[in-house]
CSV table of C-alpha atoms and ligand atoms in Angstrom, one decimal:
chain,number,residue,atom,x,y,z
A,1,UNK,CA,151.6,175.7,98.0
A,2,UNK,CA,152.7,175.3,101.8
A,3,UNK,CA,156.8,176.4,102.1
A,4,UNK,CA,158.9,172.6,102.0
A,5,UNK,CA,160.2,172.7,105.6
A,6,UNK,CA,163.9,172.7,104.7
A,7,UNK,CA,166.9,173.4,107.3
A,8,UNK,CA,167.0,176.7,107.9
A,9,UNK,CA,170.9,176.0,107.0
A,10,UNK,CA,171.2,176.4,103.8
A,11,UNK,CA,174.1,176.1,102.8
A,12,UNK,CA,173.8,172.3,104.0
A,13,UNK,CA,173.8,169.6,100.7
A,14,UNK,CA,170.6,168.6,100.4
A,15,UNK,CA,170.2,164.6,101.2
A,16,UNK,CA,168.2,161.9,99.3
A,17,UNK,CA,165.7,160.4,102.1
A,18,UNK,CA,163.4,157.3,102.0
A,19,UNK,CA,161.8,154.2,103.6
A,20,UNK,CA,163.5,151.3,103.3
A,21,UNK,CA,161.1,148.8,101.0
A,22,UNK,CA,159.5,148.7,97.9
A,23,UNK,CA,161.8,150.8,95.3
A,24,UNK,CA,163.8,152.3,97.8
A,25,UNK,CA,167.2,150.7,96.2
A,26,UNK,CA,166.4,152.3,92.9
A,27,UNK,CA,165.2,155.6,94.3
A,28,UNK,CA,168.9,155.7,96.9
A,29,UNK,CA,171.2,154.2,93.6
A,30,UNK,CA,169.6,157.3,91.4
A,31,UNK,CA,170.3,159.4,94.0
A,32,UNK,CA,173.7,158.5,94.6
A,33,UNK,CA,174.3,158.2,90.9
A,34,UNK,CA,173.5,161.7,90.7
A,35,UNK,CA,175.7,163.2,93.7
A,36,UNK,CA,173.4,163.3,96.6
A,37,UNK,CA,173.7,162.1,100.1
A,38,UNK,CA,171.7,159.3,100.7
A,39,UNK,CA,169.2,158.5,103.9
A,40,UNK,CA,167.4,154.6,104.4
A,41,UNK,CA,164.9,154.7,107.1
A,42,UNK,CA,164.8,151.2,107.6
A,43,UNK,CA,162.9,148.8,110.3
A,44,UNK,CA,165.2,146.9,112.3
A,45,UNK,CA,165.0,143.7,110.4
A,46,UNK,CA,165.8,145.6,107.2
A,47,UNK,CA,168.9,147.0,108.3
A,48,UNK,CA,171.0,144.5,107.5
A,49,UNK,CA,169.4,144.3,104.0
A,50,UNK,CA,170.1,147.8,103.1
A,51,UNK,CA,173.8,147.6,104.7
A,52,UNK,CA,174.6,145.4,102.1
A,53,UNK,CA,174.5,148.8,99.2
A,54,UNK,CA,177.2,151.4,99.5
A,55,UNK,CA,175.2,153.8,97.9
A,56,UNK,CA,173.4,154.1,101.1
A,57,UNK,CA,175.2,156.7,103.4
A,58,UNK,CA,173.3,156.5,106.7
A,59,UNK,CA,170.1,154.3,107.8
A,60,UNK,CA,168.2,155.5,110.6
A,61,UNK,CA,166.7,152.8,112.2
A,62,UNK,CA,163.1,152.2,113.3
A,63,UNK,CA,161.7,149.7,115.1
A,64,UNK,CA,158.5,149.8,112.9
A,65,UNK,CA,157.4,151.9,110.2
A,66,UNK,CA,155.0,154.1,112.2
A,67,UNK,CA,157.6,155.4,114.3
A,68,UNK,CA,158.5,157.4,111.4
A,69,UNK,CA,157.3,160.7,112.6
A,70,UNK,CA,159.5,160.0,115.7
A,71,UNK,CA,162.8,160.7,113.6
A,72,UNK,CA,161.3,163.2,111.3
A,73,UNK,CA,163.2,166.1,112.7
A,74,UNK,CA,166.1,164.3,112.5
A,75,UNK,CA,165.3,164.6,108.6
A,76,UNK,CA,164.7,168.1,108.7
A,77,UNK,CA,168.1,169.0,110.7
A,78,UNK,CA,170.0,166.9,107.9
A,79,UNK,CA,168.3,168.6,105.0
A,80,UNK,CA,166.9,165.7,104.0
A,81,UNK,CA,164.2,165.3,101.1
A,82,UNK,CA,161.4,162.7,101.5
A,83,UNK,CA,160.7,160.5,98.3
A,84,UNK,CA,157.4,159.1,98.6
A,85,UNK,CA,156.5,155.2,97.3
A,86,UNK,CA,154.0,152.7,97.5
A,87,UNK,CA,154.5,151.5,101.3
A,88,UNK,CA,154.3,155.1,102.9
A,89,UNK,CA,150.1,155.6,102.7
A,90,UNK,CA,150.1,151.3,103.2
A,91,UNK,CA,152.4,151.4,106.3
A,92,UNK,CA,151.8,154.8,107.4
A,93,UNK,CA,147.9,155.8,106.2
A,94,UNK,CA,147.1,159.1,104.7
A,95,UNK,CA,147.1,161.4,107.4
A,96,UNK,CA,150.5,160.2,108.6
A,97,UNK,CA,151.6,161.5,105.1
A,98,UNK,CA,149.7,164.4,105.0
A,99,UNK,CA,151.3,165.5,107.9
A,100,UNK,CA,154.8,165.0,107.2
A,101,UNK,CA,156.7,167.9,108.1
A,102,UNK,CA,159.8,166.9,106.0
A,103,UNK,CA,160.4,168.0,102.6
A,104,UNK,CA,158.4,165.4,100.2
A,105,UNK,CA,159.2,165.4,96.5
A,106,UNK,CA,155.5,165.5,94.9
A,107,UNK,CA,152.1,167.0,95.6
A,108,UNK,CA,149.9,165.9,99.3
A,109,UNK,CA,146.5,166.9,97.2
A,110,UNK,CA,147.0,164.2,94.9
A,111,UNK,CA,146.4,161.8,97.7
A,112,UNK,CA,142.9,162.5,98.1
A,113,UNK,CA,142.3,161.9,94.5
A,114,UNK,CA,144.4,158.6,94.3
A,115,UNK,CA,143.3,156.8,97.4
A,116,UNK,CA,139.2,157.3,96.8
A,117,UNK,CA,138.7,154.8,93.8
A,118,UNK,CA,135.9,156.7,92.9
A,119,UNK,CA,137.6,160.3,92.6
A,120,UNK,CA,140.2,158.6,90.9
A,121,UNK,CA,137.9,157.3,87.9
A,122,UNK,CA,136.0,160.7,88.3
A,123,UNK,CA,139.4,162.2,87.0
A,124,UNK,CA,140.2,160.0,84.8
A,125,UNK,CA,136.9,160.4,83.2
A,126,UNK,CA,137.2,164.3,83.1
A,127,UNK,CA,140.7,163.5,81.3
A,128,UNK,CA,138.8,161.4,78.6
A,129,UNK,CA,140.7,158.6,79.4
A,130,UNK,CA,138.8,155.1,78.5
A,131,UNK,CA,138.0,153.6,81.8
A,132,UNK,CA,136.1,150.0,82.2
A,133,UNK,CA,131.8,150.6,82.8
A,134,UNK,CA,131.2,150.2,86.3
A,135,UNK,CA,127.9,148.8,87.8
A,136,UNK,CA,126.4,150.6,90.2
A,137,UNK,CA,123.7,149.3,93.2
A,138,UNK,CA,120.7,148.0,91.4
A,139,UNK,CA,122.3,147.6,88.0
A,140,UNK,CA,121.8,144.8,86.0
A,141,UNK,CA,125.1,142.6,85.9
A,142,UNK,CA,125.2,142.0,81.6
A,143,UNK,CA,129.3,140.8,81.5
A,144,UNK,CA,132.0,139.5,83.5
A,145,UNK,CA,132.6,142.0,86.2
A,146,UNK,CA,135.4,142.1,88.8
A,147,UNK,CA,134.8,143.0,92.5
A,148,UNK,CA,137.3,145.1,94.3
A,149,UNK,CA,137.0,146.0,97.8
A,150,UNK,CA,138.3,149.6,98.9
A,151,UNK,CA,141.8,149.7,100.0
A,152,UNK,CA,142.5,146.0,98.3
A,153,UNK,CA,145.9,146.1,97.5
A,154,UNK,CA,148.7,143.6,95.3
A,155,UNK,CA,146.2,141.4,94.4
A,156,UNK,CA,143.9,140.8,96.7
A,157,UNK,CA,140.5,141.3,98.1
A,158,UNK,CA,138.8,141.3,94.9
A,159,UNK,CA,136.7,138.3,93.3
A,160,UNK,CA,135.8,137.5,89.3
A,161,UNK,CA,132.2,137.0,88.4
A,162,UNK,CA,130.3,136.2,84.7
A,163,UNK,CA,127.6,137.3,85.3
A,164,UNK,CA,124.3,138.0,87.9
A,165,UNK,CA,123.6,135.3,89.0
A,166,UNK,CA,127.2,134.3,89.9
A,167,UNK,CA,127.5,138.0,91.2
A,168,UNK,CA,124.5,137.4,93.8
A,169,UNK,CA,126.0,134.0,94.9
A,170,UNK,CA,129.7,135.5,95.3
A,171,UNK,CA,129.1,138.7,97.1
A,172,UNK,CA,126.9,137.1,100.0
A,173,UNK,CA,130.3,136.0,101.4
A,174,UNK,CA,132.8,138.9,100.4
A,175,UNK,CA,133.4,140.6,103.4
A,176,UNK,CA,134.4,143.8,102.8
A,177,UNK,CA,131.6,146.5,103.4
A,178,UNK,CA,132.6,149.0,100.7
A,179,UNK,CA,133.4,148.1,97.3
A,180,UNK,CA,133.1,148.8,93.0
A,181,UNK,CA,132.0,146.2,90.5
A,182,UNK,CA,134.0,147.1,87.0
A,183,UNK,CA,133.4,145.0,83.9
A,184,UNK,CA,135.8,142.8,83.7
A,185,UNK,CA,138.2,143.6,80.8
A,186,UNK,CA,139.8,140.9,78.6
A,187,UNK,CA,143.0,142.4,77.3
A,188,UNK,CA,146.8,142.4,78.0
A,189,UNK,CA,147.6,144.4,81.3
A,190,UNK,CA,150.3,146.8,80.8
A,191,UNK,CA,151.6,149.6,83.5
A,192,UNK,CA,152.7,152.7,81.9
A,193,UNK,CA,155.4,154.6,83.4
A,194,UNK,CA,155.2,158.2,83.1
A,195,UNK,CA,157.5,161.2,85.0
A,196,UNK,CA,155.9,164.4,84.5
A,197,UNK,CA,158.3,167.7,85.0
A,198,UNK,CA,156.9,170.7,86.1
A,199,UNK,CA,160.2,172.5,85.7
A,200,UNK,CA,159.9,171.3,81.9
A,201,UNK,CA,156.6,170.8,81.4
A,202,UNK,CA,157.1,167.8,79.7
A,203,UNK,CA,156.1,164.8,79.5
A,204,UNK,CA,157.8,161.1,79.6
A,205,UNK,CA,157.3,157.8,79.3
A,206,UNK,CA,160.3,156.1,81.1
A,207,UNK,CA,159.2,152.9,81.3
A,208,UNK,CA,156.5,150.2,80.6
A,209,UNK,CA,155.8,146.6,82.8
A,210,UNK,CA,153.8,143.7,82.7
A,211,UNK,CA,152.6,142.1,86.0
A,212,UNK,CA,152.7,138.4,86.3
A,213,UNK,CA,149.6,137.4,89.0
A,214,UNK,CA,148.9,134.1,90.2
A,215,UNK,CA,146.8,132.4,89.2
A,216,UNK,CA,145.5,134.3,87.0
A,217,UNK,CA,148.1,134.2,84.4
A,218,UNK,CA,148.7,130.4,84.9
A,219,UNK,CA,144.9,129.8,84.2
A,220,UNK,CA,145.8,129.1,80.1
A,221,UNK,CA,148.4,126.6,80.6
A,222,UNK,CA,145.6,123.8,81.6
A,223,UNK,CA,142.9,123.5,79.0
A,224,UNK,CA,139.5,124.7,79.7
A,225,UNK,CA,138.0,121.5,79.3
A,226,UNK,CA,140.6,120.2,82.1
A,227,UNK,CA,139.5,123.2,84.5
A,228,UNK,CA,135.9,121.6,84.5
A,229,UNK,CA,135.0,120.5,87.9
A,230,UNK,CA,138.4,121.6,89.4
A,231,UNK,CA,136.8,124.6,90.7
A,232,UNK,CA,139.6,127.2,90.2
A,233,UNK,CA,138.9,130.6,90.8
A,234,UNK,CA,140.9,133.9,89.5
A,235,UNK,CA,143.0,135.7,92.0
A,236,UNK,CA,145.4,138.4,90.8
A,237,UNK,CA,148.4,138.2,93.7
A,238,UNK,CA,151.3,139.5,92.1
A,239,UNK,CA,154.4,137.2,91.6
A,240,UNK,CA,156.4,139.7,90.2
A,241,UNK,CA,156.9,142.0,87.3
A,242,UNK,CA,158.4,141.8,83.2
A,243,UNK,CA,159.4,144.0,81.1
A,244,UNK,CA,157.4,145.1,77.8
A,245,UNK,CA,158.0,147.3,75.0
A,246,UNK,CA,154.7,148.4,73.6
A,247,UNK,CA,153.8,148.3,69.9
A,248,UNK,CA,154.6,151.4,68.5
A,249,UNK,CA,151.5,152.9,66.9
A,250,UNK,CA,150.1,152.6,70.5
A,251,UNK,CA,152.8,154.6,72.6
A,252,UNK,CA,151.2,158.2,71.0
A,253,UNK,CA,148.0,157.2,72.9
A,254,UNK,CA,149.9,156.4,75.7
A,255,UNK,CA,151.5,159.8,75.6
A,256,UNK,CA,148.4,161.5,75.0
A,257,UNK,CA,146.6,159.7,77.8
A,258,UNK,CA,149.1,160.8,80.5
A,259,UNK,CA,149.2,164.7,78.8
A,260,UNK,CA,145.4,165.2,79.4
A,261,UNK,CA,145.9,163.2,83.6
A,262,UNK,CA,148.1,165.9,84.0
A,263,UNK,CA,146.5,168.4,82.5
A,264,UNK,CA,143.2,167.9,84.3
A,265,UNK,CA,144.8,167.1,87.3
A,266,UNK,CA,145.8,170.9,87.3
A,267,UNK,CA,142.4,172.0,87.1
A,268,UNK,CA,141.0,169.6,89.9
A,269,UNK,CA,143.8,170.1,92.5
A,270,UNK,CA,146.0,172.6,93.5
A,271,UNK,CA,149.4,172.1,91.6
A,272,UNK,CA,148.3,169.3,89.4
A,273,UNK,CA,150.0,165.8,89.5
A,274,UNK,CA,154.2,165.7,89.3
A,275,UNK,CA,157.3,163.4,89.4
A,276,UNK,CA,156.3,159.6,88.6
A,277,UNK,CA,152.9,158.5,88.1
A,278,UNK,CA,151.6,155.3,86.1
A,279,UNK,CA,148.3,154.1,84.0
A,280,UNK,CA,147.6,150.4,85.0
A,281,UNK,CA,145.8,149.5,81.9
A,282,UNK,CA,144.4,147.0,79.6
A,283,UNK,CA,144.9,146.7,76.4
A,284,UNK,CA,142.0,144.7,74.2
A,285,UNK,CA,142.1,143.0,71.1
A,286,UNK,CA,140.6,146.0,69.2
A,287,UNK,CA,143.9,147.5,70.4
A,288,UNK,CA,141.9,150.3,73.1
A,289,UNK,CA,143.2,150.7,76.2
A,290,UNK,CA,141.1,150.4,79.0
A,291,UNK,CA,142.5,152.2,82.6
A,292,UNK,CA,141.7,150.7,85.9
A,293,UNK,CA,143.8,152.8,88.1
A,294,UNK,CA,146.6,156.0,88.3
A,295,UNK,CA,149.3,154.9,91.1
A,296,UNK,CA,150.0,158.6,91.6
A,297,UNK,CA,154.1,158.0,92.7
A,298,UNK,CA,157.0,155.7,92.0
A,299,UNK,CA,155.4,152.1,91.2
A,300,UNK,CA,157.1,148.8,92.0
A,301,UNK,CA,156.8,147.7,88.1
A,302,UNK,CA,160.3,150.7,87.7
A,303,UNK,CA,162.6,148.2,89.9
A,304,UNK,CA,163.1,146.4,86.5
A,305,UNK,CA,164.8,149.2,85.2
A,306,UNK,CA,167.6,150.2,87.7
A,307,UNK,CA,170.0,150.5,84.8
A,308,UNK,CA,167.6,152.7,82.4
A,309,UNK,CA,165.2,151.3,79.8
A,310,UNK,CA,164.7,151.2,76.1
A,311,UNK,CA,162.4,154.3,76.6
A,312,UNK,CA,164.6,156.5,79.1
A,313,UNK,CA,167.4,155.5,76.6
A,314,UNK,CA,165.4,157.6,74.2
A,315,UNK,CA,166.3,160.6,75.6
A,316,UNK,CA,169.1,160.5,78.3
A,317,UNK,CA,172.8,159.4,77.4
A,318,UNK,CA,173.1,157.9,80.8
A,319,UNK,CA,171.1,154.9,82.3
A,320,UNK,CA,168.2,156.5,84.0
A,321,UNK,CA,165.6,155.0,86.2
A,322,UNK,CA,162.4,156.6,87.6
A,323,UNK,CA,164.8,156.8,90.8
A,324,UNK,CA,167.5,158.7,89.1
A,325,UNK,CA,164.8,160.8,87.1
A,326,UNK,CA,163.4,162.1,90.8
A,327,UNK,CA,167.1,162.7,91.8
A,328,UNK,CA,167.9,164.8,88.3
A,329,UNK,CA,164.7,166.7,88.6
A,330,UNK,CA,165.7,168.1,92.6
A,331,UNK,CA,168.8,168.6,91.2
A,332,UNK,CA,167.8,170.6,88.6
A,333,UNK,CA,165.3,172.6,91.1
A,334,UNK,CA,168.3,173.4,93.5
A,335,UNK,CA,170.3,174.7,90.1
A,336,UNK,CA,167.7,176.6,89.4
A,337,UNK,CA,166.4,177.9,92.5
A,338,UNK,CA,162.7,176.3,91.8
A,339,UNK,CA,162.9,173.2,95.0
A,340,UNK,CA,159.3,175.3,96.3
A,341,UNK,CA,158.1,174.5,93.0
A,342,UNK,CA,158.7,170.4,93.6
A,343,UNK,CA,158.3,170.0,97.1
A,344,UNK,CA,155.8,169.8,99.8
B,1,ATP,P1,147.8,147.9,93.1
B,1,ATP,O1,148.4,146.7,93.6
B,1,ATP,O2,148.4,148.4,91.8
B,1,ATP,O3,147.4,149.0,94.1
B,1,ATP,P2,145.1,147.1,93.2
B,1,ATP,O4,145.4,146.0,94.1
B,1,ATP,O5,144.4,148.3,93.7
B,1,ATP,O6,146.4,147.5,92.5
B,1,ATP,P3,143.9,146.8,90.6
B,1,ATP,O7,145.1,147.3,89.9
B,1,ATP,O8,142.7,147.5,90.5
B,1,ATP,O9,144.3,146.5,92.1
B,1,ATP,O10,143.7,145.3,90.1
B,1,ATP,C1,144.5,144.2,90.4
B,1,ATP,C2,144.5,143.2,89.2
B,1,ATP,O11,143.2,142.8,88.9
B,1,ATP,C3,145.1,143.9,88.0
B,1,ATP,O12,146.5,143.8,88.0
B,1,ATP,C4,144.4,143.1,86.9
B,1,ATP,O13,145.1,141.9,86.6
B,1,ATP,C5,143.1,142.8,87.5
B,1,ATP,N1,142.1,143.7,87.1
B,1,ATP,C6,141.7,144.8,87.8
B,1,ATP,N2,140.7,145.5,87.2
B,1,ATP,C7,140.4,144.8,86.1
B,1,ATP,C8,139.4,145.0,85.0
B,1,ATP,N3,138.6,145.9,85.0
B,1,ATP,N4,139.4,144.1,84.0
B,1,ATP,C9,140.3,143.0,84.0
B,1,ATP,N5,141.2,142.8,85.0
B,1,ATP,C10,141.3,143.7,86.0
């Protein structure tokens, strides 16, 4: 594993760095909460959002987010440790992040895995993990299927289909050039949580959400009969997210599920997966979960649980969020004299 490119001072505290959006509050308040220095790199029509939170100790402003690498070595000079989250590979691609020079909590040859949908399933199916069929060219269409274009993101670019023949009529006007068709699975969609240690080796579930999409999860509230002739489609934009406690006899699946990711994630990459990761998946009415993708960082789905959640609860005395857990586990590595083991 490549040396983190800390400041060769030091003796200098280390400091809590991010971009300002997506769970950046929750990832800065852990931080804070557990005695670090905090950094917002924030685009100048963020800055007066994240002035607003006095757990934030200095923003560096940007005027967009790929001017990023422009301030990096003010990062380095500051001791500053980079926490990855969902907008750094959508804002900044994956060789901006590949390149980053600054000390980033988690491992770069995940994101090869993570961003190729189909090296994703290819390790999720080498963990034994229950993924939905997939149709490949040629194959004959025998259920609903959904359609997701490469590099769709929060809910869009994909379409619903039922079978062939509405399959051949849909994709001669989808645009995107490279996509999957997946069975379409009808189920309850649940985003597990997970935070793996590799100073511990262990194991947690933090945290579990429910996304709420439009329309999708509107559709029931108008009788099928009523839909007739209305011509609504699907779509899966995310509105925003609940919280969910799952039934219990599922969560030692759940546990095992994540166990063998990480685990075969050690034997397909260099390192293995660490820090926060979560299985988007769907439950069924057999009560089998189905996974349709690893989000291989921090997901947005944590922000509901700033001040801890029934599961964290579980085993800290404190409220912990997946923030906080980042912050505990560097400050556990810089106790311990292990950050090389954390950081890339
Ligand atoms: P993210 O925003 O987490 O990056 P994404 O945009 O890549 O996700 P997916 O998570 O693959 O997209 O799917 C978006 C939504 O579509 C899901 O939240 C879910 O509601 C629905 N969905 C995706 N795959 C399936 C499936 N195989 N069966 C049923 N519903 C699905």
């Amino acid at each position: 594993m490549a040396a983190p490119n800390l400041s060769a001072n030091r003796r200098k505290a280390f400091k809590i760095a991010t971009l300002g959006s997506h769970t950046a509050l929750q990832i800065l308040k852990g931080a804070h909460d557990e005695g670090f220095q905090t950094i917002c790199v924030a685009t100048s029509n963020r800055v007066s959002l994240y002035s607003r939170f006095k757990f934030i100790d200095q923003i560096i402003e940007i005027t967009k987010f790929s001017d990023f690498p422009k301030i990096e070595n003010q990062l380095i000079f500051q001791n500053a440790i980079i926490i990855p989250h969902g907008s750094f590979v959508a804002y900044l691609g994956l060789g901006k992040n590949k390149k980053m020079k600054v000390a980033y909590f988690g491992n770069k040859k995940v994101l090869d895995w993570e961003s190729d949908r189909l090296k994703q399933r290819q390790w999720l199916q080498i963990a034994t993990v229950p993924v939905p069929k997939r149709f490949k060219k040629g194959d004959k269409i025998d259920r609903p299927v959904i359609v997701k274009a490469y590099g769709a993101a929060g809910g869009y670019g994909y379409f619903f289909a039922k079978n062939q023949k509405e399959f051949d009529t849909r994709i001669k006007n989808f645009k995107a050039r490279e996509f999957i068709v997946q069975e379409y699975v009808i189920g309850v969609p649940l985003y597990i949580h997970y935070f793996y240690s590799p100073l511990t080796k262990t194991l947690e579930i933090l945290s579990i959400d429910k996304r709420y999409e439009t329309n999708v999860d509107s559709l029931g509230r108008i009788p099928s009969q009523n839909q007739q002739g209305l011509g609504i489609e699907p779509s899966f934009v995310v509105v925003g997210n609940s919280p969910l406690a799952l039934r219990e006899s599922l969560l030692s699946e759940a546990f095992e599920m994540g166990e063998r990711v990480v685990s075969t994630s050690k034997d397909l990459m260099d390192g293995g997966i660490w820090g926060p990761f979560c299985l988007e998946t769907i439950i069924t009415p057999e009560q089998k979960f189905s996974i349709i993708e690893i989000s291989c960082r921090i997901v947005a789905g944590t922000n509901l649980f700033v001040n801890g959640s029934p599961y964290a609860s579980l085993y800290y005395d404190k409220e912990v969020s997946t923030g906080r857990r980042i912050a505990m586990e560097i400050k556990e590595a810089i106790r311990t004299n292990k950050l090389k083991k954390i950081l890339n």
